[in-house]
PDB file of C-alpha atoms and ligand atoms in Angstrom:
ATOM      1  CA  UNK A   1       0.359  38.202  19.752  1.00 37.00           C
ATOM      2  CA  UNK A   2      -2.627  36.541  18.110  1.00 41.00           C
ATOM      3  CA  UNK A   3      -0.599  33.926  16.542  1.00 43.00           C
ATOM      4  CA  UNK A   4       0.949  33.163  19.960  1.00 44.00           C
ATOM      5  CA  UNK A   5      -2.368  32.796  21.569  1.00 51.00           C
ATOM      6  CA  UNK A   6      -3.332  30.323  18.690  1.00 54.00           C
ATOM      7  CA  UNK A   7      -0.224  28.314  19.041  1.00 55.00           C
ATOM      8  CA  UNK A   8      -0.982  28.020  22.977  1.00 62.00           C
ATOM      9  CA  UNK A   9      -4.580  26.809  22.251  1.00 62.00           C
ATOM     10  CA  UNK A  10      -3.225  24.382  19.631  1.00 60.00           C
ATOM     11  CA  UNK A  11      -0.782  22.914  22.157  1.00 66.00           C
ATOM     12  CA  UNK A  12      -3.439  22.874  24.886  1.00 68.00           C
ATOM     13  CA  UNK A  13      -5.874  21.030  22.595  1.00 72.00           C
ATOM     14  CA  UNK A  14      -3.350  18.274  21.637  1.00 83.00           C
ATOM     15  CA  UNK A  15      -2.202  17.403  25.121  1.00 86.00           C
ATOM     16  CA  UNK A  16      -3.760  14.176  26.247  1.00 86.00           C
ATOM     17  CA  UNK A  17      -4.776  13.411  22.705  1.00 86.00           C
ATOM     18  CA  UNK A  18      -3.751   9.674  23.012  1.00 93.00           C
ATOM     19  CA  UNK A  19      -5.633   9.157  26.228  1.00 90.00           C
ATOM     20  CA  UNK A  20      -5.353   5.537  27.405  1.00 92.00           C
ATOM     21  CA  UNK A  21      -3.225   4.637  24.405  1.00 96.00           C
ATOM     22  CA  UNK A  22      -0.422   6.742  25.583  1.00 97.00           C
ATOM     23  CA  UNK A  23       1.692   3.896  27.282  1.00 97.00           C
ATOM     24  CA  UNK A  24       1.126   1.478  24.423  1.00 97.00           C
ATOM     25  CA  UNK A  25       2.151   4.149  21.978  1.00 98.00           C
ATOM     26  CA  UNK A  26       5.351   4.534  24.087  1.00 98.00           C
ATOM     27  CA  UNK A  27       5.799   0.945  24.361  1.00 98.00           C
ATOM     28  CA  UNK A  28       5.539   0.656  20.530  1.00 98.00           C
ATOM     29  CA  UNK A  29       8.184   3.724  20.174  1.00 98.00           C
ATOM     30  CA  UNK A  30      10.705   2.020  22.296  1.00 98.00           C
ATOM     31  CA  UNK A  31      10.175  -1.548  20.605  1.00 98.00           C
ATOM     32  CA  UNK A  32      10.818  -0.047  17.149  1.00 98.00           C
ATOM     33  CA  UNK A  33      13.622   2.175  18.458  1.00 98.00           C
ATOM     34  CA  UNK A  34      15.279  -1.089  19.406  1.00 98.00           C
ATOM     35  CA  UNK A  35      14.640  -2.653  15.901  1.00 98.00           C
ATOM     36  CA  UNK A  36      15.851   0.633  14.144  1.00 98.00           C
ATOM     37  CA  UNK A  37      19.010   0.726  16.303  1.00 98.00           C
ATOM     38  CA  UNK A  38      19.757  -3.017  15.554  1.00 98.00           C
ATOM     39  CA  UNK A  39      19.593  -2.232  11.771  1.00 98.00           C
ATOM     40  CA  UNK A  40      21.682   0.873  12.136  1.00 98.00           C
ATOM     41  CA  UNK A  41      24.479  -1.361  13.963  1.00 97.00           C
ATOM     42  CA  UNK A  42      24.263  -4.092  11.456  1.00 97.00           C
ATOM     43  CA  UNK A  43      24.533  -2.113   8.285  1.00 97.00           C
ATOM     44  CA  UNK A  44      28.094  -0.753   8.358  1.00 95.00           C
ATOM     45  CA  UNK A  45      29.315  -4.197   9.653  1.00 95.00           C
ATOM     46  CA  UNK A  46      27.800  -5.411   6.342  1.00 97.00           C
ATOM     47  CA  UNK A  47      29.521  -2.761   4.393  1.00 97.00           C
ATOM     48  CA  UNK A  48      32.745  -3.673   5.964  1.00 95.00           C
ATOM     49  CA  UNK A  49      32.435  -7.404   4.863  1.00 95.00           C
ATOM     50  CA  UNK A  50      30.886  -6.338   1.322  1.00 96.00           C
ATOM     51  CA  UNK A  51      33.788  -4.168   0.630  1.00 94.00           C
ATOM     52  CA  UNK A  52      36.242  -7.050   0.926  1.00 93.00           C
ATOM     53  CA  UNK A  53      34.401  -8.967  -1.959  1.00 94.00           C
ATOM     54  CA  UNK A  54      35.273  -8.444  -5.610  1.00 94.00           C
ATOM     55  CA  UNK A  55      32.899  -6.361  -7.518  1.00 92.00           C
ATOM     56  CA  UNK A  56      30.543  -8.504  -9.756  1.00 94.00           C
ATOM     57  CA  UNK A  57      31.320 -11.633  -7.757  1.00 96.00           C
ATOM     58  CA  UNK A  58      28.725 -13.963  -6.304  1.00 97.00           C
ATOM     59  CA  UNK A  59      29.689 -12.735  -2.852  1.00 97.00           C
ATOM     60  CA  UNK A  60      29.169  -9.118  -3.889  1.00 97.00           C
ATOM     61  CA  UNK A  61      25.875  -9.950  -5.151  1.00 97.00           C
ATOM     62  CA  UNK A  62      24.903 -11.699  -1.878  1.00 98.00           C
ATOM     63  CA  UNK A  63      25.801  -8.710   0.185  1.00 98.00           C
ATOM     64  CA  UNK A  64      23.840  -6.415  -2.272  1.00 98.00           C
ATOM     65  CA  UNK A  65      20.782  -8.617  -1.653  1.00 98.00           C
ATOM     66  CA  UNK A  66      21.397  -8.752   2.195  1.00 98.00           C
ATOM     67  CA  UNK A  67      21.677  -5.031   2.395  1.00 98.00           C
ATOM     68  CA  UNK A  68      18.467  -4.519   0.399  1.00 98.00           C
ATOM     69  CA  UNK A  69      16.532  -6.662   2.619  1.00 98.00           C
ATOM     70  CA  UNK A  70      17.867  -5.125   5.948  1.00 98.00           C
ATOM     71  CA  UNK A  71      16.873  -1.904   4.652  1.00 98.00           C
ATOM     72  CA  UNK A  72      13.440  -2.888   3.409  1.00 98.00           C
ATOM     73  CA  UNK A  73      12.360  -5.287   6.146  1.00 98.00           C
ATOM     74  CA  UNK A  74      13.866  -3.592   9.274  1.00 98.00           C
ATOM     75  CA  UNK A  75      15.397  -0.172   8.731  1.00 98.00           C
ATOM     76  CA  UNK A  76      12.808   1.422   6.751  1.00 98.00           C
ATOM     77  CA  UNK A  77       9.644   0.271   8.519  1.00 98.00           C
ATOM     78  CA  UNK A  78      11.314   0.964  11.972  1.00 98.00           C
ATOM     79  CA  UNK A  79      12.416   4.626  10.913  1.00 98.00           C
ATOM     80  CA  UNK A  80       8.691   5.298   9.969  1.00 98.00           C
ATOM     81  CA  UNK A  81       7.082   3.845  13.052  1.00 98.00           C
ATOM     82  CA  UNK A  82       9.573   5.431  15.456  1.00 98.00           C
ATOM     83  CA  UNK A  83       9.051   8.813  14.016  1.00 98.00           C
ATOM     84  CA  UNK A  84       5.130   8.486  13.835  1.00 98.00           C
ATOM     85  CA  UNK A  85       4.894   7.213  17.424  1.00 98.00           C
ATOM     86  CA  UNK A  86       7.547   9.755  18.604  1.00 98.00           C
ATOM     87  CA  UNK A  87       5.686  12.590  17.062  1.00 97.00           C
ATOM     88  CA  UNK A  88       2.475  11.363  18.542  1.00 97.00           C
ATOM     89  CA  UNK A  89       3.932  11.254  22.027  1.00 97.00           C
ATOM     90  CA  UNK A  90       5.493  14.659  21.565  1.00 97.00           C
ATOM     91  CA  UNK A  91       2.065  16.223  20.678  1.00 95.00           C
ATOM     92  CA  UNK A  92       0.428  14.218  23.450  1.00 96.00           C
ATOM     93  CA  UNK A  93       2.916  15.581  26.191  1.00 95.00           C
ATOM     94  CA  UNK A  94       3.487  19.004  24.787  1.00 94.00           C
ATOM     95  CA  UNK A  95       7.218  18.086  24.394  1.00 96.00           C
ATOM     96  CA  UNK A  96       7.628  20.424  21.536  1.00 94.00           C
ATOM     97  CA  UNK A  97       8.053  23.270  24.072  1.00 95.00           C
ATOM     98  CA  UNK A  98      10.570  21.486  26.310  1.00 96.00           C
ATOM     99  CA  UNK A  99      14.322  22.123  26.280  1.00 97.00           C
ATOM    100  CA  UNK A 100      15.318  18.301  26.421  1.00 98.00           C
ATOM    101  CA  UNK A 101      13.046  17.506  23.318  1.00 98.00           C
ATOM    102  CA  UNK A 102      14.757  20.337  21.339  1.00 98.00           C
ATOM    103  CA  UNK A 103      18.062  18.662  21.671  1.00 98.00           C
ATOM    104  CA  UNK A 104      16.667  15.135  21.395  1.00 98.00           C
ATOM    105  CA  UNK A 105      14.988  16.285  18.095  1.00 98.00           C
ATOM    106  CA  UNK A 106      18.156  17.511  16.733  1.00 98.00           C
ATOM    107  CA  UNK A 107      20.156  14.207  17.549  1.00 98.00           C
ATOM    108  CA  UNK A 108      17.247  12.170  16.039  1.00 98.00           C
ATOM    109  CA  UNK A 109      17.454  14.292  12.908  1.00 98.00           C
ATOM    110  CA  UNK A 110      21.187  13.429  12.746  1.00 98.00           C
ATOM    111  CA  UNK A 111      20.550   9.928  13.148  1.00 98.00           C
ATOM    112  CA  UNK A 112      17.766   9.934  10.438  1.00 98.00           C
ATOM    113  CA  UNK A 113      20.614  11.568   8.273  1.00 98.00           C
ATOM    114  CA  UNK A 114      22.927   8.776   9.023  1.00 98.00           C
ATOM    115  CA  UNK A 115      20.194   6.276   7.949  1.00 98.00           C
ATOM    116  CA  UNK A 116      19.936   8.182   4.662  1.00 98.00           C
ATOM    117  CA  UNK A 117      23.760   8.105   4.353  1.00 98.00           C
ATOM    118  CA  UNK A 118      23.674   4.188   4.624  1.00 98.00           C
ATOM    119  CA  UNK A 119      20.875   4.012   1.917  1.00 98.00           C
ATOM    120  CA  UNK A 120      23.072   6.078  -0.392  1.00 98.00           C
ATOM    121  CA  UNK A 121      26.398   4.000   0.404  1.00 98.00           C
ATOM    122  CA  UNK A 122      24.483   0.703  -0.021  1.00 98.00           C
ATOM    123  CA  UNK A 123      23.515   1.912  -3.632  1.00 97.00           C
ATOM    124  CA  UNK A 124      27.346   3.002  -4.286  1.00 97.00           C
ATOM    125  CA  UNK A 125      28.510  -0.438  -3.095  1.00 97.00           C
ATOM    126  CA  UNK A 126      25.871  -2.220  -5.485  1.00 95.00           C
ATOM    127  CA  UNK A 127      27.339  -0.038  -8.244  1.00 95.00           C
ATOM    128  CA  UNK A 128      30.795  -1.350  -7.366  1.00 94.00           C
ATOM    129  CA  UNK A 129      31.964   2.130  -5.980  1.00 94.00           C
ATOM    130  CA  UNK A 130      33.984   1.396  -2.680  1.00 94.00           C
ATOM    131  CA  UNK A 131      35.041   4.877  -1.610  1.00 94.00           C
ATOM    132  CA  UNK A 132      35.589   4.479   2.155  1.00 96.00           C
ATOM    133  CA  UNK A 133      38.122   2.317   4.075  1.00 94.00           C
ATOM    134  CA  UNK A 134      37.126  -0.489   6.384  1.00 92.00           C
ATOM    135  CA  UNK A 135      38.705   1.713   9.023  1.00 94.00           C
ATOM    136  CA  UNK A 136      36.360   4.642   8.231  1.00 95.00           C
ATOM    137  CA  UNK A 137      33.296   2.360   8.179  1.00 95.00           C
ATOM    138  CA  UNK A 138      34.240   1.014  11.512  1.00 94.00           C
ATOM    139  CA  UNK A 139      34.689   4.438  12.919  1.00 95.00           C
ATOM    140  CA  UNK A 140      31.247   5.568  11.485  1.00 94.00           C
ATOM    141  CA  UNK A 141      29.806   2.354  13.145  1.00 94.00           C
ATOM    142  CA  UNK A 142      30.175   4.279  16.515  1.00 96.00           C
ATOM    143  CA  UNK A 143      27.626   6.971  15.419  1.00 96.00           C
ATOM    144  CA  UNK A 144      24.486   5.306  16.341  1.00 97.00           C
ATOM    145  CA  UNK A 145      25.763   4.096  19.842  1.00 97.00           C
ATOM    146  CA  UNK A 146      26.908   7.722  20.719  1.00 98.00           C
ATOM    147  CA  UNK A 147      23.485   9.000  19.553  1.00 98.00           C
ATOM    148  CA  UNK A 148      21.658   6.256  21.399  1.00 98.00           C
ATOM    149  CA  UNK A 149      23.407   7.314  24.733  1.00 98.00           C
ATOM    150  CA  UNK A 150      22.392  10.892  24.124  1.00 98.00           C
ATOM    151  CA  UNK A 151      18.731  10.351  23.220  1.00 98.00           C
ATOM    152  CA  UNK A 152      18.070   8.079  26.162  1.00 98.00           C
ATOM    153  CA  UNK A 153      19.512  10.188  28.591  1.00 98.00           C
ATOM    154  CA  UNK A 154      17.681  13.235  27.260  1.00 98.00           C
ATOM    155  CA  UNK A 155      14.424  11.335  27.032  1.00 97.00           C
ATOM    156  CA  UNK A 156      14.589   9.807  30.774  1.00 97.00           C
ATOM    157  CA  UNK A 157      16.788  12.318  32.757  1.00 98.00           C
ATOM    158  CA  UNK A 158      15.410  15.321  30.892  1.00 97.00           C
ATOM    159  CA  UNK A 159      18.291  17.490  32.145  1.00 97.00           C
ATOM    160  CA  UNK A 160      16.801  20.754  31.034  1.00 96.00           C
TER     161      UNK A 160
HETATM  162  C1  HEM B 201      12.209   9.800  15.708  1.00 74.46           C
HETATM  163  C2  HEM B 201      11.903  10.850  16.306  1.00 74.46           C
HETATM  164  C3  HEM B 201      11.730  10.743  17.892  1.00 74.46           C
HETATM  165  C4  HEM B 201      10.683  11.589  18.533  1.00 74.46           C
HETATM  166  C5  HEM B 201       9.737  12.545  17.785  1.00 74.46           C
HETATM  167  C6  HEM B 201      10.583  10.980  19.816  1.00 74.46           C
HETATM  168  C7  HEM B 201       9.740  11.535  20.865  1.00 74.46           C
HETATM  169  C8  HEM B 201       9.421  11.071  22.074  1.00 74.46           C
HETATM  170  C9  HEM B 201       8.550  11.478  23.078  1.00 74.46           C
HETATM  171  C10 HEM B 201       7.797  12.749  22.903  1.00 74.46           C
HETATM  172  C11 HEM B 201       8.745  10.670  24.107  1.00 74.46           C
HETATM  173  C12 HEM B 201       7.940  10.864  25.526  1.00 74.46           C
HETATM  174  C13 HEM B 201       8.758  11.383  26.721  1.00 74.46           C
HETATM  175  C14 HEM B 201       8.101  11.378  27.789  1.00 74.46           C
HETATM  176  O1  HEM B 201       7.239  10.517  28.205  1.00 74.46           O
HETATM  177  O2  HEM B 201       8.099  12.446  28.636  1.00 74.46           O
HETATM  178  C15 HEM B 201       9.535   9.674  23.907  1.00 74.46           C
HETATM  179  C16 HEM B 201      10.026   8.666  24.721  1.00 74.46           C
HETATM  180  C17 HEM B 201      11.260   8.059  24.625  1.00 74.46           C
HETATM  181  N1  HEM B 201      12.099   7.926  23.425  1.00 74.46           N
HETATM  182 FE1  HEM B 201      11.735   9.018  21.626  1.00 74.46          FE
HETATM  183  N2  HEM B 201      11.379  10.079  20.087  1.00 74.46           N
HETATM  184  C18 HEM B 201      12.048   9.858  18.927  1.00 74.46           C
HETATM  185  C19 HEM B 201      13.134   8.877  18.601  1.00 74.46           C
HETATM  186  C20 HEM B 201      13.644   8.074  19.667  1.00 74.46           C
HETATM  187  C21 HEM B 201      14.909   7.497  19.491  1.00 74.46           C
HETATM  188  C22 HEM B 201      15.759   7.304  18.305  1.00 74.46           C
HETATM  189  C23 HEM B 201      15.271   6.797  20.773  1.00 74.46           C
HETATM  190  C24 HEM B 201      16.458   6.038  21.230  1.00 74.46           C
HETATM  191  C25 HEM B 201      17.462   6.021  20.603  1.00 74.46           C
HETATM  192  C26 HEM B 201      14.081   7.235  21.828  1.00 74.46           C
HETATM  193  C27 HEM B 201      14.066   6.833  22.967  1.00 74.46           C
HETATM  194  C28 HEM B 201      12.963   7.202  23.731  1.00 74.46           C
HETATM  195  C29 HEM B 201      12.989   6.582  25.111  1.00 74.46           C
HETATM  196  C30 HEM B 201      13.780   5.685  25.849  1.00 74.46           C
HETATM  197  C31 HEM B 201      11.586   7.003  25.664  1.00 74.46           C
HETATM  198  C32 HEM B 201      11.057   6.854  26.888  1.00 74.46           C
HETATM  199  C33 HEM B 201      11.152   8.085  27.938  1.00 74.46           C
HETATM  200  C34 HEM B 201      10.392   7.917  29.330  1.00 74.46           C
HETATM  201  O3  HEM B 201       9.414   7.421  29.189  1.00 74.46           O
HETATM  202  O4  HEM B 201      10.903   8.515  30.224  1.00 74.46           O
HETATM  203  N3  HEM B 201      13.350   7.899  20.938  1.00 74.46           N
HETATM  204  N4  HEM B 201      10.219   9.915  22.567  1.00 74.46           N
END
């Protein structure tokens, strides 16, 4: 019982934490969501073209470099900012106790897992390991689109 009261107190103390910065943080959240999604859409496309090159060729090395840059400049920083701003918004609004947020959190965790898979697959390609077919990669390319539809509906409509 005591722990429950403490949790309530913590939630109440954090609500409104961002003050006037709330809308700026939300704008930043959505801007970096766009950058992250752009990277998530581009990478599997890169993989499809990369796989068609001969391992060790000049074209292969070019794709390795392009993938590394997309990860370093767009995907990694965007993932971090989306998470930091998203968690700040959740603390500010008390979203952690709301149903829509629980599902959004799960889908976003899945999307972060997809990001991690891409980092791993880029490493495999760089090592000459091309284990998935172009068709499978094209199907996997649908994952971020489906996740985005679910997340945006949950965040805006808040159906439960
Ligand atoms: C990475 C973890 C994420 C967390 C912790 C998070 C958390 C949040 C929170 C708490 C809000 C405020 C909701 C409100 O104002 O009631 C929000 C807003 C929003 N989020 Fe996220 N989010 C995350 C990732 C994403 C992703 C990946 C997308 C899109 C693909 C997204 C799309 C949105 C949108 C569109 C809004 C604006 C909703 C509104 O103002 O009505 N978020 N997010």
